[in-house]
Amino acid sequence: MKNLLMKELRLALHPTNIIFLSLSAMLLIPNYPYLITFFYTTLGLFFLCLNGRENHDIEFTLALPVRKREIVTARICFSVLVELAQLALAAACMVLRNRLIPTANEVGMEANLALLGMGFLLLGLFNAIFFPVYYANPAKVGRAFVLGSTAVMVFIVLAEGLTHVAPFFRDVLDTPDPAHLGAKLAVLGIGVACFALLTLLAARVSASRFESLDL
C-alpha cells in the first residue's frame, strides 16, 4: 500500500490538487458562501481521475503485482489525504479570517467550527457517490463527477440557505466562535463521523464494483 500511495503522489497527482489547496484562502473573502471552497476539492479529484484515464493509469497499475482492491484503496486513501489537507488549511484560514475580518458573513455560514463540520460532511457525500460510480466504469469519469457534484451543489444550496430561514442554523450555528460552542462541536463531530463512514462505504462498494469489472 505504501508503494501504491507513492505512485499516486509521484505519477497520478494532478497540478490542480495542489493549486486548489490554496483556495482555502477564499475563507478570507467577506460575504461569500464558504462551502464553495470544498467544491474545488472535489473538482481537483475529478481532474485526478480524468488525467488517470487519459494516461491509462489503471492499465499501468494493473500490470503491477497488486490486487484490484488495493488499487481502489490507494486512490481513495490518497484522495482522503488531499481532502484532509484542504480541511486543515481551511481551519487555519478560519482562524485568520476571524482575526482580520471580525464582521458577520451576510451571504451564508460563518467561518466557524460548524462550517468545518459541514465541509467534512460535504466531502464524505461526494466520496460516497463519486467513487462507486467511477469504479463501476472508469472510462465514464465525467458521469461520476456530474452525479457527485450535483449532490455537492444541492448540499451547499441547502446548507447556506438554512442560515437564512432555519432558527437553529441562523441563531446557533451561523454565529462567530466561540458562541454556542457545544452545538458547533456536535456538528463538527457528526461531520467527521459521517465523513469517515461514507468514505469507508465508498471504498468498500468501489472495490467490489472494480473487482467485478473485466478489464
PDB file of C-alpha atoms in Angstrom, residues 122-209:
ATOM      1  CA  LEU A 122     -19.879  17.504   2.038  1.00  0.00           C
ATOM      2  CA  LEU A 123     -16.670  15.689   1.123  1.00  0.00           C
ATOM      3  CA  GLY A 124     -17.938  12.426   2.585  1.00  0.00           C
ATOM      4  CA  LEU A 125     -21.102  12.751   0.493  1.00  0.00           C
ATOM      5  CA  PHE A 126     -19.031  13.333  -2.632  1.00  0.00           C
ATOM      6  CA  ASN A 127     -16.840  10.298  -1.908  1.00  0.00           C
ATOM      7  CA  ALA A 128     -19.882   8.089  -1.367  1.00  0.00           C
ATOM      8  CA  ILE A 129     -21.315   8.990  -4.784  1.00  0.00           C
ATOM      9  CA  PHE A 130     -18.314   9.690  -6.988  1.00  0.00           C
ATOM     10  CA  PHE A 131     -16.020   6.733  -6.319  1.00  0.00           C
ATOM     11  CA  PRO A 132     -18.585   3.883  -6.544  1.00  0.00           C
ATOM     12  CA  VAL A 133     -19.889   5.308  -9.835  1.00  0.00           C
ATOM     13  CA  TYR A 134     -16.367   5.905 -11.136  1.00  0.00           C
ATOM     14  CA  TYR A 135     -15.106   2.404 -10.331  1.00  0.00           C
ATOM     15  CA  ALA A 136     -18.187   0.827 -11.879  1.00  0.00           C
ATOM     16  CA  ASN A 137     -16.851   2.176 -15.205  1.00  0.00           C
ATOM     17  CA  PRO A 138     -13.598   4.216 -15.009  1.00  0.00           C
ATOM     18  CA  ALA A 139     -13.987   5.303 -18.626  1.00  0.00           C
ATOM     19  CA  LYS A 140     -17.064   7.349 -17.698  1.00  0.00           C
ATOM     20  CA  VAL A 141     -15.439   9.574 -15.077  1.00  0.00           C
ATOM     21  CA  GLY A 142     -17.494  12.545 -16.286  1.00  0.00           C
ATOM     22  CA  ARG A 143     -20.751  10.807 -15.338  1.00  0.00           C
ATOM     23  CA  ALA A 144     -19.403  10.084 -11.866  1.00  0.00           C
ATOM     24  CA  PHE A 145     -18.454  13.721 -11.384  1.00  0.00           C
ATOM     25  CA  VAL A 146     -21.799  15.043 -12.633  1.00  0.00           C
ATOM     26  CA  LEU A 147     -23.624  12.906 -10.089  1.00  0.00           C
ATOM     27  CA  GLY A 148     -21.197  13.704  -7.271  1.00  0.00           C
ATOM     28  CA  SER A 149     -21.020  17.430  -7.962  1.00  0.00           C
ATOM     29  CA  THR A 150     -24.810  17.690  -8.295  1.00  0.00           C
ATOM     30  CA  ALA A 151     -25.177  16.260  -4.801  1.00  0.00           C
ATOM     31  CA  VAL A 152     -22.485  18.651  -3.550  1.00  0.00           C
ATOM     32  CA  MET A 153     -24.171  21.729  -5.050  1.00  0.00           C
ATOM     33  CA  VAL A 154     -27.581  20.721  -3.649  1.00  0.00           C
ATOM     34  CA  PHE A 155     -25.934  20.305  -0.239  1.00  0.00           C
ATOM     35  CA  ILE A 156     -24.282  23.741  -0.490  1.00  0.00           C
ATOM     36  CA  VAL A 157     -27.514  25.487  -1.521  1.00  0.00           C
ATOM     37  CA  LEU A 158     -29.459  23.836   1.307  1.00  0.00           C
ATOM     38  CA  ALA A 159     -26.820  24.454   3.971  1.00  0.00           C
ATOM     39  CA  GLU A 160     -26.253  28.080   3.025  1.00  0.00           C
ATOM     40  CA  GLY A 161     -29.985  28.695   2.572  1.00  0.00           C
ATOM     41  CA  LEU A 162     -30.836  27.313   6.002  1.00  0.00           C
ATOM     42  CA  THR A 163     -28.724  30.023   7.616  1.00  0.00           C
ATOM     43  CA  HIS A 164     -31.394  32.497   6.470  1.00  0.00           C
ATOM     44  CA  VAL A 165     -34.604  30.572   7.219  1.00  0.00           C
ATOM     45  CA  ALA A 166     -33.990  27.947   9.937  1.00  0.00           C
ATOM     46  CA  PRO A 167     -33.735  29.349  13.501  1.00  0.00           C
ATOM     47  CA  PHE A 168     -31.236  26.717  14.685  1.00  0.00           C
ATOM     48  CA  PHE A 169     -28.906  27.406  11.758  1.00  0.00           C
ATOM     49  CA  ARG A 170     -29.427  31.176  11.840  1.00  0.00           C
ATOM     50  CA  ASP A 171     -29.251  31.779  15.592  1.00  0.00           C
ATOM     51  CA  VAL A 172     -26.947  28.983  16.778  1.00  0.00           C
ATOM     52  CA  LEU A 173     -24.717  27.615  14.026  1.00  0.00           C
ATOM     53  CA  ASP A 174     -24.357  30.784  11.951  1.00  0.00           C
ATOM     54  CA  THR A 175     -22.579  32.719  14.707  1.00  0.00           C
ATOM     55  CA  PRO A 176     -18.921  33.547  15.334  1.00  0.00           C
ATOM     56  CA  ASP A 177     -16.911  31.183  17.509  1.00  0.00           C
ATOM     57  CA  PRO A 178     -16.896  30.579  20.453  1.00  0.00           C
ATOM     58  CA  ALA A 179     -20.634  31.320  20.739  1.00  0.00           C
ATOM     59  CA  HIS A 180     -22.783  28.162  21.059  1.00  0.00           C
ATOM     60  CA  LEU A 181     -19.594  26.099  21.144  1.00  0.00           C
ATOM     61  CA  GLY A 182     -21.286  22.881  22.260  1.00  0.00           C
ATOM     62  CA  ALA A 183     -23.678  22.796  19.312  1.00  0.00           C
ATOM     63  CA  LYS A 184     -20.915  23.588  16.848  1.00  0.00           C
ATOM     64  CA  LEU A 185     -18.651  20.892  18.263  1.00  0.00           C
ATOM     65  CA  ALA A 186     -21.537  18.441  17.915  1.00  0.00           C
ATOM     66  CA  VAL A 187     -21.940  19.392  14.238  1.00  0.00           C
ATOM     67  CA  LEU A 188     -18.185  19.034  13.749  1.00  0.00           C
ATOM     68  CA  GLY A 189     -18.198  15.606  15.394  1.00  0.00           C
ATOM     69  CA  ILE A 190     -21.154  14.454  13.301  1.00  0.00           C
ATOM     70  CA  GLY A 191     -19.437  15.744  10.172  1.00  0.00           C
ATOM     71  CA  VAL A 192     -16.203  13.887  10.940  1.00  0.00           C
ATOM     72  CA  ALA A 193     -18.095  10.668  11.743  1.00  0.00           C
ATOM     73  CA  CYS A 194     -20.171  10.901   8.548  1.00  0.00           C
ATOM     74  CA  PHE A 195     -17.058  11.623   6.502  1.00  0.00           C
ATOM     75  CA  ALA A 196     -15.356   8.511   7.876  1.00  0.00           C
ATOM     76  CA  LEU A 197     -18.393   6.250   7.467  1.00  0.00           C
ATOM     77  CA  LEU A 198     -19.319   7.474   3.983  1.00  0.00           C
ATOM     78  CA  THR A 199     -15.730   7.182   2.767  1.00  0.00           C
ATOM     79  CA  LEU A 200     -15.362   3.667   4.176  1.00  0.00           C
ATOM     80  CA  LEU A 201     -18.633   2.722   2.484  1.00  0.00           C
ATOM     81  CA  ALA A 202     -17.387   4.282  -0.758  1.00  0.00           C
ATOM     82  CA  ALA A 203     -14.152   2.289  -0.554  1.00  0.00           C
ATOM     83  CA  ARG A 204     -15.961  -0.994   0.050  1.00  0.00           C
ATOM     84  CA  VAL A 205     -18.528  -0.543  -2.716  1.00  0.00           C
ATOM     85  CA  SER A 206     -15.933   0.817  -5.152  1.00  0.00           C
ATOM     86  CA  ALA A 207     -13.586  -2.109  -4.570  1.00  0.00           C
ATOM     87  CA  SER A 208     -16.407  -4.607  -5.069  1.00  0.00           C
ATOM     88  CA  ARG A 209     -17.505  -2.985  -8.325  1.00  0.00           C
TER      89      ARG A 209
END
